Tab-separated table of C-alpha atoms in Angstrom:
chain	number	residue	atom	x	y	z
A	1	MET	CA	-11.007	155.173	109.877
A	2	ALA	CA	-13.506	152.737	111.263
A	3	PRO	CA	-12.449	149.196	111.515
A	4	ASP	CA	-15.133	147.955	109.295
A	5	GLU	CA	-14.291	150.553	106.613
A	6	ARG	CA	-11.624	149.146	104.251
A	7	PRO	CA	-9.926	151.013	101.320
A	8	PRO	CA	-11.147	150.022	97.864
A	9	ARG	CA	-8.919	147.468	96.069
A	10	LEU	CA	-7.134	148.639	92.912
A	11	GLN	CA	-8.325	146.933	89.791
A	12	PRO	CA	-6.090	146.228	86.773
A	13	PRO	CA	-6.815	148.309	83.662
A	14	PRO	CA	-9.080	146.711	81.183
A	15	ARG	CA	-7.551	145.022	78.196
A	16	VAL	CA	-7.951	146.853	74.880
A	17	SER	CA	-8.510	144.605	71.965
A	18	ALA	CA	-6.874	145.411	68.644
A	19	PRO	CA	-9.388	146.858	66.134
A	20	ALA	CA	-10.713	144.373	63.780
A	21	ASP	CA	-10.124	146.517	60.757
A	22	GLY	CA	-6.784	148.237	60.884
A	23	PRO	CA	-3.310	147.424	59.923
A	24	THR	CA	-2.667	143.990	61.187
A	25	GLN	CA	0.212	141.845	60.103
A	26	GLY	CA	1.552	144.118	57.373
A	27	SER	CA	2.126	147.170	59.581
A	28	HIS	CA	3.565	145.039	62.355
A	29	GLY	CA	6.104	143.516	59.906
A	30	ARG	CA	7.354	146.952	58.832
A	31	GLY	CA	7.965	147.932	62.454
A	32	ASP	CA	9.973	144.788	63.076
A	33	ASN	CA	12.235	145.460	60.078
A	34	ARG	CA	12.941	148.984	61.222
A	35	SER	CA	13.873	147.710	64.717
A	36	THR	CA	16.203	145.101	63.196
A	37	ARG	CA	18.025	147.747	61.201
A	38	VAL	CA	18.521	149.874	64.305
A	39	GLN	CA	19.929	146.941	66.163
A	40	LYS	CA	22.361	146.116	63.342
A	41	THR	CA	23.472	149.685	63.186
A	42	GLY	CA	24.095	149.683	66.955
A	43	PHE	CA	26.085	146.494	66.705
A	44	ALA	CA	28.201	147.952	63.882
A	45	VAL	CA	28.935	151.087	65.908
A	46	LEU	CA	29.770	149.036	68.975
A	47	PHE	CA	32.049	146.779	66.933
A	48	GLY	CA	33.834	149.750	65.370
A	49	THR	CA	34.310	151.305	68.814
A	50	LEU	CA	35.819	148.075	70.115
A	51	VAL	CA	38.177	147.847	67.119
A	52	LEU	CA	39.340	151.416	67.646
A	53	ALA	CA	39.844	150.738	71.343
A	54	LEU	CA	41.913	147.619	70.612
A	55	ILE	CA	44.021	149.515	68.074
A	56	GLY	CA	44.635	152.221	70.614
A	57	VAL	CA	45.602	149.767	73.361
A	58	PHE	CA	47.782	147.383	71.346
A	59	VAL	CA	49.317	149.746	68.720
A	60	VAL	CA	49.202	153.383	69.725
A	61	LEU	CA	49.820	152.909	73.440
A	62	PRO	CA	53.037	150.769	73.109
A	63	ARG	CA	54.503	153.221	70.552
A	64	TRP	CA	53.700	156.126	72.796
A	65	ALA	CA	55.257	154.333	75.785
A	66	ALA	CA	58.415	153.559	73.748
A	67	ASN	CA	58.832	157.135	72.445
A	68	ARG	CA	57.984	159.038	75.607
A	69	PRO	CA	60.845	160.666	77.562
A	70	PRO	CA	62.025	158.771	80.662
A	71	THR	CA	60.479	159.812	83.919
A	72	ALA	CA	61.693	159.569	87.474
A	73	GLY	CA	59.177	156.902	88.353
A	74	PRO	CA	56.133	154.986	87.194
A	75	LEU	CA	53.059	156.843	85.961
A	76	THR	CA	50.811	157.849	88.754
A	77	PRO	CA	47.219	158.617	87.942
A	78	VAL	CA	46.242	162.167	88.893
A	79	ALA	CA	42.927	162.466	90.618
A	80	SER	CA	40.521	164.831	88.938
A	81	ASP	CA	37.857	166.796	90.642
A	82	VAL	CA	35.608	166.534	87.632
A	83	THR	CA	33.437	163.452	87.613
A	84	SER	CA	33.408	162.153	84.107
A	85	SER	CA	30.950	159.882	82.584
A	86	PRO	CA	31.934	156.489	81.250
A	87	ALA	CA	31.995	157.917	77.710
A	88	THR	CA	34.487	160.683	78.611
A	89	THR	CA	36.665	158.754	81.090
A	90	VAL	CA	40.352	159.028	80.156
A	91	PRO	CA	41.899	155.596	80.348
A	92	GLN	CA	44.636	155.257	82.965
A	93	PHE	CA	47.613	153.515	81.373
A	94	ALA	CA	49.503	151.117	83.594
A	95	PRO	CA	53.266	150.573	83.075
A	96	GLU	CA	54.259	147.592	81.064
A	97	THR	CA	54.825	144.448	83.021
A	98	ALA	CA	56.243	141.053	82.349
A	99	THR	CA	52.720	139.813	81.643
A	100	THR	CA	52.392	141.834	78.407
A	101	ARG	CA	51.644	139.512	75.576
A	102	PRO	CA	54.441	139.134	73.005
A	103	GLU	CA	52.090	139.989	70.120
A	104	ALA	CA	51.320	143.369	71.708
A	105	LEU	CA	54.947	144.526	71.470
A	106	PRO	CA	55.692	147.059	68.700
A	107	ALA	CA	57.537	145.933	65.633
A	108	ALA	CA	60.407	148.358	66.373
A	109	LEU	CA	61.308	146.642	69.656
A	110	PRO	CA	63.048	143.244	69.682
A	111	ARG	CA	60.877	140.510	70.986
A	112	PRO	CA	62.495	138.946	74.062
A	113	THR	CA	63.314	135.325	73.710
A	114	PRO	CA	62.267	133.466	76.834
A	115	SER	CA	65.165	131.502	78.297
A	116	PRO	CA	64.474	127.856	79.034
A	117	PRO	CA	64.272	126.948	82.707
A	118	PRO	CA	67.511	125.587	84.138
A	119	ARG	CA	67.713	121.848	84.148
A	120	PRO	CA	68.609	120.189	87.421
A	121	ARG	CA	72.296	119.361	87.313
A	122	GLU	CA	73.525	116.039	88.461
A	123	ASN	CA	76.797	115.638	90.333
A	124	PRO	CA	79.295	116.452	87.610
A	125	ARG	CA	82.302	114.239	87.310
A	126	PRO	CA	85.560	116.129	87.727
A	127	VAL	CA	87.278	116.587	84.447
A	128	SER	CA	90.791	115.279	84.829
A	129	PRO	CA	93.538	117.393	83.335
A	130	PRO	CA	95.524	115.899	80.502
A	131	SER	CA	98.375	115.068	82.906
A	132	ALA	CA	96.155	113.110	85.339
A	133	ALA	CA	97.003	109.748	83.798
A	134	PRO	CA	100.810	110.230	83.952
A	135	ASN	CA	100.524	111.577	87.532
A	136	LYS	CA	98.444	108.602	88.554
A	137	ALA	CA	100.994	106.197	87.080
A	138	ALA	CA	103.845	108.011	88.838
A	139	PHE	CA	101.896	108.003	92.105
A	140	VAL	CA	101.262	104.261	91.886
A	141	ALA	CA	104.921	103.631	91.060
A	142	ALA	CA	106.119	105.710	94.023
A	143	MET	CA	103.740	103.947	96.409
A	144	SER	CA	104.916	100.575	95.099
A	145	ARG	CA	108.566	101.513	95.665
A	146	GLY	CA	107.753	102.673	99.180
A	147	LEU	CA	105.947	99.466	100.116
A	148	GLN	CA	108.728	97.287	98.712
A	149	ALA	CA	111.362	99.270	100.620
A	150	LEU	CA	109.218	98.928	103.726
A	151	GLU	CA	109.235	95.139	103.395
A	152	ARG	CA	113.031	95.125	102.964
A	153	GLY	CA	113.506	97.264	106.048
A	154	GLU	CA	114.973	100.189	104.088
A	155	TRP	CA	113.344	102.982	106.036
A	156	ASP	CA	115.067	105.907	104.328
A	157	ALA	CA	114.168	104.620	100.858
A	158	ALA	CA	110.577	103.958	101.927
A	159	ARG	CA	110.224	107.433	103.401
A	160	GLU	CA	111.683	109.038	100.263
A	161	ALA	CA	109.282	107.108	98.001
A	162	PHE	CA	106.250	108.049	100.116
A	163	GLU	CA	107.289	111.704	100.111
A	164	THR	CA	107.500	111.567	96.309
A	165	ALA	CA	103.967	110.145	96.214
A	166	SER	CA	102.843	112.910	98.558
A	167	SER	CA	104.156	115.567	96.160
A	168	LEU	CA	102.103	113.986	93.353
A	169	ARG	CA	98.936	113.686	95.407
A	170	PRO	CA	99.058	115.880	98.528
A	171	GLY	CA	96.955	114.725	101.433
A	172	ALA	CA	96.327	111.249	100.000
A	173	PRO	CA	95.419	108.841	102.840
A	174	GLU	CA	97.596	106.127	101.290
A	175	VAL	CA	100.646	108.351	101.632
A	176	THR	CA	99.828	109.266	105.226
A	177	ASP	CA	99.372	105.613	106.096
A	178	GLY	CA	102.612	104.663	104.337
A	179	LEU	CA	104.634	107.304	106.186
A	180	ALA	CA	103.090	106.253	109.504
A	181	ARG	CA	103.882	102.602	108.807
A	182	ALA	CA	107.455	103.458	107.866
A	183	ALA	CA	107.951	105.502	111.047
A	184	ALA	CA	106.404	102.796	113.248
A	185	ALA	CA	108.434	100.018	111.616
A	186	GLU	CA	111.653	102.015	111.933
A	187	ARG	CA	110.878	102.712	115.581
A	188	ARG	CA	110.258	99.025	116.270
A	189	ALA	CA	113.463	98.075	114.470
A	190	LEU	CA	115.517	100.601	116.444
A	191	VAL	CA	114.023	99.435	119.732
A	192	SER	CA	114.649	95.799	118.880
A	193	ALA	CA	118.226	96.426	117.753
A	194	GLY	CA	118.988	98.604	120.785
A	195	THR	CA	117.575	96.073	123.225
A	196	ARG	CA	119.547	93.302	121.564
A	197	ARG	CA	122.743	95.379	121.759
A	198	GLY	CA	122.098	96.110	125.437
A	199	LEU	CA	121.779	92.411	126.206
A	200	GLU	CA	125.079	91.728	124.416
A	201	LEU	CA	126.801	94.383	126.528
A	202	GLU	CA	125.272	92.877	129.655
A	203	ALA	CA	126.619	89.457	128.692
A	204	SER	CA	130.102	90.969	128.415
A	205	GLU	CA	129.517	92.745	131.775
A	206	ASN	CA	129.990	96.163	130.211
A	207	TRP	CA	127.299	97.621	132.397
A	208	ALA	CA	127.997	101.302	131.855
A	209	GLU	CA	127.759	100.992	128.050
A	210	ALA	CA	124.657	98.808	128.353
A	211	GLU	CA	122.951	101.521	130.418
A	212	LYS	CA	123.766	104.144	127.756
A	213	VAL	CA	122.306	101.951	125.001
A	214	TYR	CA	119.082	101.367	126.938
A	215	LEU	CA	118.732	105.107	127.537
A	216	GLN	CA	119.078	105.712	123.797
A	217	VAL	CA	116.358	103.141	123.117
A	218	LEU	CA	114.031	104.902	125.561
A	219	THR	CA	114.446	108.169	123.657
A	220	VAL	CA	112.929	106.371	120.645
A	221	ASP	CA	110.177	104.589	122.582
A	222	PRO	CA	109.772	105.614	126.242
A	223	GLU	CA	107.376	102.701	126.813
A	224	ALA	CA	109.686	99.900	125.612
A	225	ALA	CA	109.445	97.310	128.397
A	226	GLY	CA	112.704	95.528	127.523
A	227	ALA	CA	114.639	98.792	127.566
A	228	LEU	CA	113.063	99.862	130.869
A	229	ASP	CA	114.024	96.602	132.600
A	230	GLY	CA	117.457	96.611	130.994
A	231	ARG	CA	118.112	100.199	132.069
A	232	ASP	CA	117.333	99.444	135.726
A	233	ARG	CA	119.351	96.247	135.695
A	234	ALA	CA	122.346	97.809	133.968
A	235	ALA	CA	122.289	100.897	136.218
A	236	GLU	CA	122.397	98.756	139.358
A	237	ARG	CA	125.220	96.570	138.104
A	238	ALA	CA	127.160	99.567	136.751
A	239	ALA	CA	127.076	101.206	140.206
A	240	LEU	CA	128.269	97.969	141.829
A	241	ASP	CA	131.048	97.575	139.275
A	242	LYS	CA	132.215	101.155	139.888
A	243	ARG	CA	132.412	100.665	143.669
A	244	LEU	CA	134.288	97.387	143.331
A	245	GLN	CA	136.834	98.916	140.998
A	246	TYR	CA	137.357	101.871	143.337
A	247	HIS	CA	138.264	99.693	146.359
A	248	ILE	CA	140.463	97.435	144.268
A	249	ARG	CA	142.427	100.358	142.819
A	250	ASN	CA	142.723	102.137	146.185
A	251	SER	CA	143.539	99.225	148.453
A	252	GLY	CA	145.802	101.482	150.527
A	253	ARG	CA	142.734	103.283	151.867
A	254	LEU	CA	141.636	100.057	153.468
A	255	ALA	CA	143.856	100.951	156.403
A	256	SER	CA	140.986	103.217	157.472
A	257	LEU	CA	138.527	101.268	159.561
A	258	LYS	CA	135.546	103.004	157.956
A	259	VAL	CA	136.774	102.312	154.422
A	260	PHE	CA	137.616	98.730	155.377
A	261	GLU	CA	134.096	98.099	156.721
A	262	ASP	CA	132.496	99.642	153.612
A	263	ALA	CA	134.589	97.397	151.342
A	264	ALA	CA	133.708	94.325	153.436
A	265	GLU	CA	129.948	95.062	153.130
A	266	LEU	CA	130.300	95.575	149.377
A	267	LEU	CA	132.061	92.226	149.056
A	268	ALA	CA	129.228	90.467	150.894
A	269	GLU	CA	126.612	92.181	148.677
A	270	ALA	CA	128.407	91.222	145.475
A	271	ARG	CA	128.642	87.580	146.529
A	272	GLU	CA	124.818	87.361	146.525
A	273	ILE	CA	124.618	88.068	142.779
A	274	THR	CA	123.979	85.079	140.524
A	275	PRO	CA	124.939	84.210	137.932
A	276	ARG	CA	128.361	85.772	138.086
A	277	GLY	CA	130.294	86.626	135.001
A	278	PRO	CA	134.075	86.367	134.683
A	279	ARG	CA	134.521	90.067	135.395
A	280	LEU	CA	132.492	90.025	138.611
A	281	GLN	CA	134.223	86.856	139.793
A	282	ASP	CA	137.613	88.454	139.266
A	283	GLN	CA	136.544	91.599	141.100
A	284	LEU	CA	135.340	89.579	144.071
A	285	SER	CA	138.627	87.673	144.262
A	286	ARG	CA	140.754	90.803	144.062
A	287	LEU	CA	138.730	92.734	146.651
A	288	GLU	CA	138.732	89.786	149.018
A	289	GLN	CA	142.505	89.562	148.697
A	290	SER	CA	142.876	93.283	149.357
A	291	LEU	CA	140.740	92.977	152.479
A	292	ASN	CA	142.796	90.017	153.721
A	293	VAL	CA	146.011	91.911	153.148
A	294	ALA	CA	144.584	95.026	154.784
A	295	SER	CA	143.538	93.002	157.813
A	296	THR	CA	147.005	91.346	158.265
A	297	PRO	CA	149.341	93.477	160.458
A	298	VAL	CA	152.869	94.268	159.301
A	299	PRO	CA	155.742	95.006	161.729
A	300	VAL	CA	156.852	98.679	161.633
A	301	ILE	CA	159.780	100.235	163.582
A	302	VAL	CA	159.537	103.936	164.627
A	303	VAL	CA	162.731	105.749	165.772
A	304	SER	CA	162.885	109.075	167.729
A	305	ASP	CA	165.344	111.110	169.904
A	306	ASN	CA	163.665	110.545	173.221
A	307	LEU	CA	162.790	114.283	173.214
A	308	THR	CA	160.111	114.472	170.533
A	309	ASN	CA	156.473	113.689	171.328
A	310	VAL	CA	155.241	111.337	168.538
A	311	VAL	CA	151.641	110.744	167.410
A	312	ILE	CA	150.544	108.418	164.544
A	313	TYR	CA	147.143	109.370	163.156
A	314	ARG	CA	144.421	106.704	163.390
A	315	VAL	CA	146.780	104.532	165.484
A	316	ASP	CA	147.885	105.944	168.872
A	317	ARG	CA	149.838	108.583	170.781
A	318	LEU	CA	153.315	107.096	171.227
A	319	GLY	CA	154.819	109.872	173.370
A	320	VAL	CA	158.584	110.301	173.908
A	321	PHE	CA	160.803	107.326	173.056
A	322	SER	CA	163.887	106.360	171.148
A	323	ARG	CA	162.573	103.205	169.425
A	324	ARG	CA	159.177	101.553	169.148
A	325	GLU	CA	157.999	98.483	167.218
A	326	LEU	CA	154.416	98.487	166.003
A	327	SER	CA	152.102	96.116	164.095
A	328	LEU	CA	150.206	98.067	161.454
A	329	ARG	CA	147.889	96.928	158.736
A	330	PRO	CA	148.894	97.807	155.180
A	331	GLY	CA	147.989	101.345	154.278
A	332	ILE	CA	149.167	104.926	154.312
A	333	TYR	CA	149.995	106.490	157.697
A	334	THR	CA	151.039	109.901	158.947
A	335	ALA	CA	153.299	110.447	162.041
A	336	VAL	CA	153.572	113.901	163.670
A	337	GLY	CA	156.388	114.945	166.064
A	338	SER	CA	156.305	117.987	168.375
A	339	ARG	CA	158.818	119.541	170.794
A	340	ILE	CA	158.792	122.759	172.766
A	341	GLY	CA	160.899	125.422	171.039
A	342	PHE	CA	161.092	123.441	167.829
A	343	ARG	CA	159.008	123.353	164.655
A	344	ASP	CA	156.666	120.348	164.339
A	345	VAL	CA	157.660	117.633	161.936
A	346	ARG	CA	155.302	115.504	159.781
A	347	VAL	CA	156.284	112.140	158.281
A	348	GLN	CA	154.081	110.070	155.930
A	349	PHE	CA	154.849	106.412	155.283
A	350	THR	CA	153.188	103.462	153.522
A	351	VAL	CA	152.884	99.993	154.961
A	352	THR	CA	152.889	97.270	152.310
A	353	SER	CA	152.107	93.639	152.895
A	354	GLY	CA	154.966	91.236	152.181
A	355	ALA	CA	157.579	94.005	151.860
A	356	ALA	CA	160.268	94.963	154.416
A	357	LEU	CA	159.767	98.517	155.653
A	358	LYS	CA	162.677	100.715	156.689
A	359	PRO	CA	162.486	102.249	160.170
A	360	VAL	CA	160.409	105.461	160.307
A	361	THR	CA	162.267	108.357	161.991
A	362	VAL	CA	160.312	111.133	163.701
A	363	VAL	CA	162.567	113.856	165.257
A	364	CYS	CA	162.123	117.626	165.641
A	365	THR	CA	165.401	119.328	164.607
A	366	GLU	CA	164.454	122.867	163.488
A	367	GLU	CA	164.458	125.417	166.345
A	368	LEU	CA	162.024	128.313	166.363
């Protein structure tokens, strides 16, 4: 097509004017009335269809659902190969849910009554049993008895009262505190009484008993300072007292030089102790006297047959003689005589200060 050749433009159809002489307003009015009646009839049919549909949904369907036999599961729509038009579509019924309106339920089924929502509960107060008041009064009375006994220093009574309160109210902190206070107070009282008793025994110079008392106190409270100091002090003095008494009671052993030197050192050690009680002072005097006696020689006469060889233990070998005079310190001595062809002879004698001693005879007389 040439560029200057353009297609003809379409023109709208010409308007046709209504004939001047024909049915005008009258015929047009009859057509309108007929159209109105058709519309009303359509509305009536549509309304009736809706009513029937509602009756089917809210009346027939619930009764059918209530009377149908139970199935293994919810209804599942079955797909159909036939495409149906909206007029022939079979409605797919869904299972009833909790959102079904109460007025749609059938009259035969009971209408569920909705339960009110739970109200938030506040912390409920424990309801006391009928015997709570008597138990409380008994508990208070037992605690009062325990505290009063605690003030009087009656530990057994206090403990018994607190245990009674514990049976009325197990695990009560007041009871635990009361029992702890009773135990602590009793422990303090025992420590105080034991320490006081130990000091009394020390004053009477009964050191061994004082040490026992302090040891008993330490079994109650191992950290008691007074008992710790008292135990050490009493143990030291008890050992000293025991050694002093041993040398005083066995003064005859002082004839041994080693025993004599040990007793002399003990006497010097005991003299350094201050203050001295009557018992210690008496022990010092007696031991000093024993040492003086033990250090003072006593004349002793030894007789033999001029054939027997005589030896005195811890003194000297005297040999063969008929008579010898010796100076021996008080103590216990042993003389041994020997002779060829004869059995040895042993003679034990005691030298006492201030007492005349008979001659000591050492002679071998029994032949082999």
